[in-house]
């Protein structure tokens, strides 16, 4: 560590040279760690054969060294981005991960941004210096320091930052003005005080982060995930962290942020992907999705399950041992009542139903044969024969079948009679009609929440699974016994007192070690297990989730350790939230905290003034976030007849490309996407239509408002705002989202005059 106060006045060039030397030292250390991890991984991979225990240990080591290399590679760019000079004459450099000098008793070379010692880098002000007299921001291009910015936190100095209290203003604005790509970048070097307080908030309880467009909600949520994993490593490594996004486009967009922060063990998912084994990505109408998301669907699904627990109107005759048995209404009704009183899920209660039915049928057979002639063993034999009889099994299965969520939901949504029976008290004829579809249709995101609810109502009949597990364990035990036998044969035992392998390791223990999948991370195990509960859940665009989706997430996090990030003003889904209280009161009453983000880093003031009129037209008391910058580009508008839109938009796109150095998004109403999107892609070589990752990385992307939520671009063209407004009851919200995706320029192409809410464009 150097003397900080001796460095107060050197030439800027000298400062850059000194920082470059230090940063180069840090990269030398990073390279050393990489070489060491690579060697250890190579040595591990060269190990072959061995006992099952050795193979398991090798798998664990391989995963550990692979993860370490991934972490060390992910922090390559911007490894060190800051420095703190303290009153105590100590100097600390701040970066993406912690580096230490082993030869000097692990003296810190670089402080991890999440460590408590790094917090003044984000929170210290002239009024509350926290022992810091200078804060330095470093800007690098790969391994070269290209610029630096110093803040002297001295009450006697001039104005510090802007009236918004920004730290490292020049560095922040440089990052905001940078050209956008198809992937989101991290903000670790430019986190502001109000963001840092949210990122470092305690893990327990529900924290709601309300923030308008461009306030960094998503970045804060992801950095919070990295911070929690660093601070609560022991708890969260076991249970994992779940980050839920609104769609797969969004997840691809943010996919590199956490690895760049040194974290790879987080499960990223949409609500529709939380039911393992089901790809719930099919489209459906907004009306159908809204109906499926209602809380009343719990009652509909419960009725659908009970409807499959059937009592026959007339007795069913079944032949057993060439004699008829009567499966009558009273027998079935009593068995069903006994099973239902257990309050077990359908498939678990099915065992009780079958037991009662077999008991009743056994009594019929006993009465026919003469009960006085039979003892307990005879009755048990009759019951066993009844359980094994195919005809009896078929009848019992028809009365109380074993069901899967997929089977039941598909039957419910494709059979008008079943849907009417289950939903007549809860949905209108028109609403039931909106839900009907062809058998075997692909699953939609709204279906996934219903499948998860059904999994709770049905439970799993694990009889076959337990039988299969027992079979596998018998095979593994036999294999382990063979391994031990061969190992002992290979031993050259010269001394009778020498310990044998079997003295310290038996076959059962060996088989158990062979079965253990310790190499899987919590996130990997959670992705395969519907019943997994997470240590912490982070939800971005939380305002979009339906009541049924919230039920799924609450089951995934019974501890209610959650961070919910969103903006009520941007709710687009018909079943989305109108208030945070409405969402949370059923689960935590009023035991939740609200934190607000008030500064808009993305949207220039020129664009935000237009969007603010749309926000004012909504039924909300939310204030627009204050923009930190202007772009110098006034939003423009042009009127085009709707019939000419396919021909004119490609021309406007080419003109906008000439005016902007960066990415451009063309936002269309869904009904225009195919025709107009195809014309743009045909005439503009740089353009792609759709939301796949390779398409998002194109210079021009053509999307709907629903697809663009959470994304940002250098320039945006919004086409046909009247149609966007008229598409749904939340048209104002959709238009607000569309207008606030740009970091530099905005154009609006209208077909029938500028909508009144866009008066700022006139």
Tab-separated table of N, CA, C and O in Angstrom, residues 311-386:
chain	number	residue	atom	x	y	z
A	311	UNK	N	-68.299	-41.705	-9.078
A	311	UNK	CA	-69.220	-42.685	-8.485
A	311	UNK	C	-70.214	-43.094	-9.567
A	311	UNK	O	-70.883	-42.232	-10.148
A	312	UNK	N	-70.328	-44.398	-9.872
A	312	UNK	CA	-71.226	-44.813	-10.963
A	312	UNK	C	-72.694	-44.622	-10.586
A	312	UNK	O	-73.090	-44.819	-9.434
A	313	UNK	N	-73.485	-44.222	-11.582
A	313	UNK	CA	-74.922	-44.080	-11.331
A	313	UNK	C	-75.596	-45.441	-11.188
A	313	UNK	O	-76.559	-45.593	-10.435
A	314	UNK	N	-75.102	-46.415	-11.941
A	314	UNK	CA	-75.617	-47.775	-11.874
A	314	UNK	C	-74.481	-48.712	-11.472
A	314	UNK	O	-73.316	-48.457	-11.790
A	315	UNK	N	-74.788	-49.812	-10.781
A	315	UNK	CA	-73.743	-50.757	-10.388
A	315	UNK	C	-72.966	-51.295	-11.590
A	315	UNK	O	-73.543	-51.518	-12.662
A	316	UNK	N	-71.670	-51.462	-11.419
A	316	UNK	CA	-70.812	-52.037	-12.460
A	316	UNK	C	-70.547	-53.490	-12.094
A	316	UNK	O	-70.161	-53.798	-10.969
A	317	UNK	N	-70.772	-54.373	-13.046
A	317	UNK	CA	-70.539	-55.796	-12.793
A	317	UNK	C	-69.170	-56.191	-13.342
A	317	UNK	O	-68.838	-55.884	-14.477
A	318	UNK	N	-68.402	-56.867	-12.522
A	318	UNK	CA	-67.084	-57.314	-12.939
A	318	UNK	C	-66.923	-58.780	-12.573
A	318	UNK	O	-67.305	-59.207	-11.474
A	319	UNK	N	-66.406	-59.579	-13.498
A	319	UNK	CA	-66.218	-61.006	-13.249
A	319	UNK	C	-64.917	-61.243	-12.507
A	319	UNK	O	-63.866	-60.729	-12.887
A	320	UNK	N	-65.035	-62.045	-11.439
A	320	UNK	CA	-63.856	-62.446	-10.673
A	320	UNK	C	-64.009	-63.921	-10.318
A	320	UNK	O	-65.007	-64.316	-9.698
A	321	UNK	N	-63.013	-64.685	-10.747
A	321	UNK	CA	-63.081	-66.133	-10.518
A	321	UNK	C	-64.372	-66.708	-11.095
A	321	UNK	O	-65.049	-67.536	-10.478
A	322	UNK	N	-64.737	-66.164	-12.303
A	322	UNK	CA	-65.894	-66.607	-13.081
A	322	UNK	C	-67.233	-66.285	-12.422
A	322	UNK	O	-68.276	-66.783	-12.850
A	323	UNK	N	-67.198	-65.486	-11.394
A	323	UNK	CA	-68.425	-65.074	-10.721
A	323	UNK	C	-68.490	-63.543	-10.723
A	323	UNK	O	-67.472	-62.867	-10.595
A	324	UNK	N	-69.722	-62.992	-10.861
A	324	UNK	CA	-69.851	-61.528	-10.904
A	324	UNK	C	-69.739	-60.893	-9.525
A	324	UNK	O	-70.233	-61.428	-8.536
A	325	UNK	N	-69.060	-59.736	-9.513
A	325	UNK	CA	-69.036	-58.883	-8.334
A	325	UNK	C	-69.706	-57.564	-8.706
A	325	UNK	O	-69.592	-57.083	-9.836
A	326	UNK	N	-70.379	-56.953	-7.724
A	326	UNK	CA	-71.097	-55.707	-7.983
A	326	UNK	C	-70.334	-54.530	-7.386
A	326	UNK	O	-70.103	-54.471	-6.167
A	327	UNK	N	-69.950	-53.616	-8.258
A	327	UNK	CA	-69.305	-52.374	-7.821
A	327	UNK	C	-70.396	-51.315	-7.781
A	327	UNK	O	-70.688	-50.646	-8.777
A	328	UNK	N	-71.040	-51.186	-6.634
A	328	UNK	CA	-72.214	-50.341	-6.523
A	328	UNK	C	-71.932	-48.942	-6.018
A	328	UNK	O	-70.829	-48.619	-5.551
A	329	UNK	N	-72.950	-48.108	-6.072
A	329	UNK	CA	-72.839	-46.697	-5.723
A	329	UNK	C	-72.410	-46.505	-4.274
A	329	UNK	O	-71.535	-45.684	-3.972
A	330	UNK	N	-73.027	-47.259	-3.348
A	330	UNK	CA	-72.709	-47.083	-1.932
A	330	UNK	C	-71.259	-47.459	-1.628
A	330	UNK	O	-70.567	-46.768	-0.875
A	331	UNK	N	-70.818	-48.594	-2.187
A	331	UNK	CA	-69.447	-49.036	-1.961
A	331	UNK	C	-68.456	-47.982	-2.436
A	331	UNK	O	-67.515	-47.602	-1.725
A	332	UNK	N	-68.643	-47.476	-3.670
A	332	UNK	CA	-67.718	-46.497	-4.247
A	332	UNK	C	-67.794	-45.170	-3.492
A	332	UNK	O	-66.773	-44.537	-3.207
A	333	UNK	N	-69.034	-44.759	-3.139
A	333	UNK	CA	-69.200	-43.482	-2.446
A	333	UNK	C	-68.502	-43.494	-1.092
A	333	UNK	O	-67.834	-42.519	-0.710
A	334	UNK	N	-68.640	-44.612	-0.355
A	334	UNK	CA	-67.981	-44.710	0.953
A	334	UNK	C	-66.458	-44.707	0.806
A	334	UNK	O	-65.749	-44.071	1.591
A	335	UNK	N	-65.962	-45.446	-0.189
A	335	UNK	CA	-64.510	-45.478	-0.415
A	335	UNK	C	-63.996	-44.103	-0.818
A	335	UNK	O	-62.928	-43.662	-0.371
A	336	UNK	N	-64.735	-43.395	-1.671
A	336	UNK	CA	-64.328	-42.056	-2.104
A	336	UNK	C	-64.315	-41.090	-0.918
A	336	UNK	O	-63.390	-40.275	-0.765
A	337	UNK	N	-65.340	-41.170	-0.070
A	337	UNK	CA	-65.397	-40.280	1.094
A	337	UNK	C	-64.215	-40.518	2.024
A	337	UNK	O	-63.616	-39.571	2.542
A	338	UNK	N	-63.890	-41.793	2.248
A	338	UNK	CA	-62.761	-42.106	3.117
A	338	UNK	C	-61.454	-41.544	2.528
A	338	UNK	O	-60.629	-40.978	3.262
A	339	UNK	N	-61.288	-41.678	1.217
A	339	UNK	CA	-60.069	-41.178	0.566
A	339	UNK	C	-59.998	-39.659	0.625
A	339	UNK	O	-58.942	-39.079	0.892
A	340	UNK	N	-61.125	-38.994	0.395
A	340	UNK	CA	-61.125	-37.536	0.408
A	340	UNK	C	-60.881	-36.985	1.803
A	340	UNK	O	-60.244	-35.931	1.958
A	341	UNK	N	-61.385	-37.670	2.817
A	341	UNK	CA	-61.191	-37.194	4.187
A	341	UNK	C	-59.728	-37.207	4.601
A	341	UNK	O	-59.327	-36.500	5.531
A	342	UNK	N	-58.930	-37.963	3.900
A	342	UNK	CA	-57.496	-37.987	4.216
A	342	UNK	C	-56.804	-36.679	3.850
A	342	UNK	O	-55.711	-36.391	4.314
A	343	UNK	N	-57.465	-35.890	2.974
A	343	UNK	CA	-56.923	-34.609	2.494
A	343	UNK	C	-55.575	-34.771	1.788
A	343	UNK	O	-54.794	-33.834	1.695
A	344	UNK	N	-55.318	-35.960	1.327
A	344	UNK	CA	-54.101	-36.187	0.561
A	344	UNK	C	-54.336	-35.825	-0.902
A	344	UNK	O	-55.477	-35.824	-1.375
A	345	UNK	N	-53.265	-35.527	-1.646
A	345	UNK	CA	-53.430	-35.287	-3.083
A	345	UNK	C	-54.063	-36.499	-3.768
A	345	UNK	O	-53.992	-37.627	-3.274
A	346	UNK	N	-54.660	-36.247	-4.908
A	346	UNK	CA	-55.449	-37.254	-5.622
A	346	UNK	C	-54.712	-38.580	-5.781
A	346	UNK	O	-55.260	-39.645	-5.457
A	347	UNK	N	-53.495	-38.552	-6.289
A	347	UNK	CA	-52.780	-39.806	-6.553
A	347	UNK	C	-52.372	-40.522	-5.272
A	347	UNK	O	-52.238	-41.748	-5.257
A	348	UNK	N	-52.164	-39.780	-4.194
A	348	UNK	CA	-51.853	-40.412	-2.912
A	348	UNK	C	-53.118	-40.983	-2.273
A	348	UNK	O	-53.102	-42.089	-1.724
A	349	UNK	N	-54.215	-40.222	-2.353
A	349	UNK	CA	-55.485	-40.705	-1.801
A	349	UNK	C	-56.023	-41.889	-2.596
A	349	UNK	O	-56.843	-42.661	-2.083
A	350	UNK	N	-55.571	-42.035	-3.815
A	350	UNK	CA	-56.004	-43.162	-4.651
A	350	UNK	C	-55.686	-44.499	-3.981
A	350	UNK	O	-56.449	-45.466	-4.095
A	351	UNK	N	-54.576	-44.568	-3.266
A	351	UNK	CA	-54.215	-45.799	-2.569
A	351	UNK	C	-55.261	-46.137	-1.501
A	351	UNK	O	-55.603	-47.307	-1.301
A	352	UNK	N	-55.751	-45.107	-0.797
A	352	UNK	CA	-56.787	-45.328	0.215
A	352	UNK	C	-58.073	-45.795	-0.446
A	352	UNK	O	-58.747	-46.722	0.038
A	353	UNK	N	-58.439	-45.155	-1.556
A	353	UNK	CA	-59.645	-45.555	-2.290
A	353	UNK	C	-59.561	-47.016	-2.714
A	353	UNK	O	-60.503	-47.801	-2.508
A	354	UNK	N	-58.453	-47.400	-3.295
A	354	UNK	CA	-58.308	-48.778	-3.770
A	354	UNK	C	-58.340	-49.768	-2.599
A	354	UNK	O	-58.916	-50.854	-2.700
A	355	UNK	N	-57.714	-49.377	-1.479
A	355	UNK	CA	-57.719	-50.261	-0.312
A	355	UNK	C	-59.138	-50.484	0.193
A	355	UNK	O	-59.538	-51.630	0.510
A	356	UNK	N	-59.931	-49.407	0.244
A	356	UNK	CA	-61.318	-49.538	0.695
A	356	UNK	C	-62.142	-50.361	-0.291
A	356	UNK	O	-62.978	-51.181	0.112
A	357	UNK	N	-61.907	-50.143	-1.577
A	357	UNK	CA	-62.650	-50.894	-2.587
A	357	UNK	C	-62.295	-52.380	-2.544
A	357	UNK	O	-63.184	-53.249	-2.616
A	358	UNK	N	-61.029	-52.694	-2.426
A	358	UNK	CA	-60.603	-54.103	-2.346
A	358	UNK	C	-61.190	-54.756	-1.096
A	358	UNK	O	-61.625	-55.914	-1.116
A	359	UNK	N	-61.220	-53.977	-0.002
A	359	UNK	CA	-61.801	-54.523	1.225
A	359	UNK	C	-63.274	-54.847	1.028
A	359	UNK	O	-63.752	-55.922	1.441
A	360	UNK	N	-64.019	-53.933	0.382
A	360	UNK	CA	-65.431	-54.179	0.142
A	360	UNK	C	-65.663	-55.354	-0.786
A	360	UNK	O	-66.570	-56.175	-0.566
A	361	UNK	N	-64.868	-55.464	-1.847
A	361	UNK	CA	-65.011	-56.579	-2.782
A	361	UNK	C	-64.593	-57.892	-2.135
A	361	UNK	O	-65.168	-58.959	-2.419
A	362	UNK	N	-63.594	-57.833	-1.264
A	362	UNK	CA	-63.184	-59.044	-0.535
A	362	UNK	C	-64.340	-59.559	0.322
A	362	UNK	O	-64.580	-60.783	0.404
A	363	UNK	N	-65.063	-58.629	0.949
A	363	UNK	CA	-66.223	-59.035	1.751
A	363	UNK	C	-67.292	-59.693	0.879
A	363	UNK	O	-67.946	-60.662	1.309
A	364	UNK	N	-67.486	-59.185	-0.344
A	364	UNK	CA	-68.460	-59.816	-1.244
A	364	UNK	C	-68.059	-61.257	-1.550
A	364	UNK	O	-68.888	-62.173	-1.522
A	365	UNK	N	-66.779	-61.455	-1.880
A	365	UNK	CA	-66.295	-62.807	-2.192
A	365	UNK	C	-66.418	-63.705	-0.964
A	365	UNK	O	-66.840	-64.874	-1.047
A	366	UNK	N	-66.057	-63.157	0.203
A	366	UNK	CA	-66.130	-63.951	1.434
A	366	UNK	C	-67.565	-64.367	1.734
A	366	UNK	O	-67.824	-65.513	2.152
A	367	UNK	N	-68.520	-63.467	1.547
A	367	UNK	CA	-69.926	-63.802	1.779
A	367	UNK	C	-70.386	-64.887	0.809
A	367	UNK	O	-71.179	-65.772	1.174
A	368	UNK	N	-69.883	-64.801	-0.431
A	368	UNK	CA	-70.284	-65.797	-1.433
A	368	UNK	C	-69.712	-67.171	-1.095
A	368	UNK	O	-70.369	-68.195	-1.265
A	369	UNK	N	-68.478	-67.224	-0.597
A	369	UNK	CA	-67.818	-68.499	-0.293
A	369	UNK	C	-68.208	-69.042	1.074
A	369	UNK	O	-68.008	-70.237	1.354
A	370	UNK	N	-68.713	-68.183	1.913
A	370	UNK	CA	-69.032	-68.594	3.275
A	370	UNK	C	-67.992	-68.082	4.240
A	370	UNK	O	-66.922	-68.678	4.386
A	371	UNK	N	-68.318	-66.940	4.880
A	371	UNK	CA	-67.326	-66.263	5.715
A	371	UNK	C	-66.857	-67.134	6.881
A	371	UNK	O	-65.698	-67.071	7.292
A	372	UNK	N	-67.793	-67.984	7.393
A	372	UNK	CA	-67.425	-68.814	8.537
A	372	UNK	C	-66.330	-69.819	8.207
A	372	UNK	O	-65.659	-70.341	9.110
A	373	UNK	N	-66.169	-70.109	6.912
A	373	UNK	CA	-65.177	-71.105	6.500
A	373	UNK	C	-63.795	-70.491	6.245
A	373	UNK	O	-62.840	-71.213	5.940
A	374	UNK	N	-63.710	-69.160	6.350
A	374	UNK	CA	-62.466	-68.464	5.972
A	374	UNK	C	-61.795	-67.860	7.197
A	374	UNK	O	-62.460	-67.344	8.100
A	375	UNK	N	-60.467	-67.920	7.200
A	375	UNK	CA	-59.728	-67.228	8.255
A	375	UNK	C	-59.054	-65.976	7.680
A	375	UNK	O	-59.218	-65.649	6.501
A	376	UNK	N	-58.272	-65.297	8.525
A	376	UNK	CA	-57.632	-64.037	8.103
A	376	UNK	C	-56.716	-64.231	6.913
A	376	UNK	O	-56.691	-63.409	5.988
A	377	UNK	N	-55.991	-65.339	6.886
A	377	UNK	CA	-55.088	-65.602	5.770
A	377	UNK	C	-55.876	-65.775	4.474
A	377	UNK	O	-55.455	-65.302	3.422
A	378	UNK	N	-57.018	-66.447	4.539
A	378	UNK	CA	-57.838	-66.626	3.335
A	378	UNK	C	-58.311	-65.275	2.807
A	378	UNK	O	-58.299	-65.031	1.589
A	379	UNK	N	-58.716	-64.407	3.712
A	379	UNK	CA	-59.177	-63.081	3.282
A	379	UNK	C	-58.033	-62.278	2.649
A	379	UNK	O	-58.231	-61.576	1.649
A	380	UNK	N	-56.839	-62.386	3.226
A	380	UNK	CA	-55.679	-61.698	2.645
A	380	UNK	C	-55.378	-62.229	1.254
A	380	UNK	O	-55.035	-61.456	0.342
A	381	UNK	N	-55.508	-63.530	1.064
A	381	UNK	CA	-55.252	-64.120	-0.255
A	381	UNK	C	-56.276	-63.630	-1.274
A	381	UNK	O	-55.937	-63.348	-2.432
A	382	UNK	N	-57.529	-63.538	-0.840
A	382	UNK	CA	-58.572	-63.040	-1.754
A	382	UNK	C	-58.265	-61.592	-2.150
A	382	UNK	O	-58.366	-61.211	-3.319
A	383	UNK	N	-57.890	-60.781	-1.171
A	383	UNK	CA	-57.552	-59.388	-1.470
A	383	UNK	C	-56.388	-59.285	-2.437
A	383	UNK	O	-56.400	-58.458	-3.359
A	384	UNK	N	-55.366	-60.121	-2.257
A	384	UNK	CA	-54.212	-60.099	-3.159
A	384	UNK	C	-54.629	-60.483	-4.573
A	384	UNK	O	-54.163	-59.895	-5.559
A	385	UNK	N	-55.515	-61.482	-4.690
A	385	UNK	CA	-55.977	-61.898	-6.019
A	385	UNK	C	-56.805	-60.800	-6.687
A	385	UNK	O	-56.717	-60.592	-7.902
A	386	UNK	N	-57.623	-60.104	-5.890
A	386	UNK	CA	-58.409	-58.998	-6.443
A	386	UNK	C	-57.501	-57.879	-6.950
A	386	UNK	O	-57.739	-57.301	-8.019
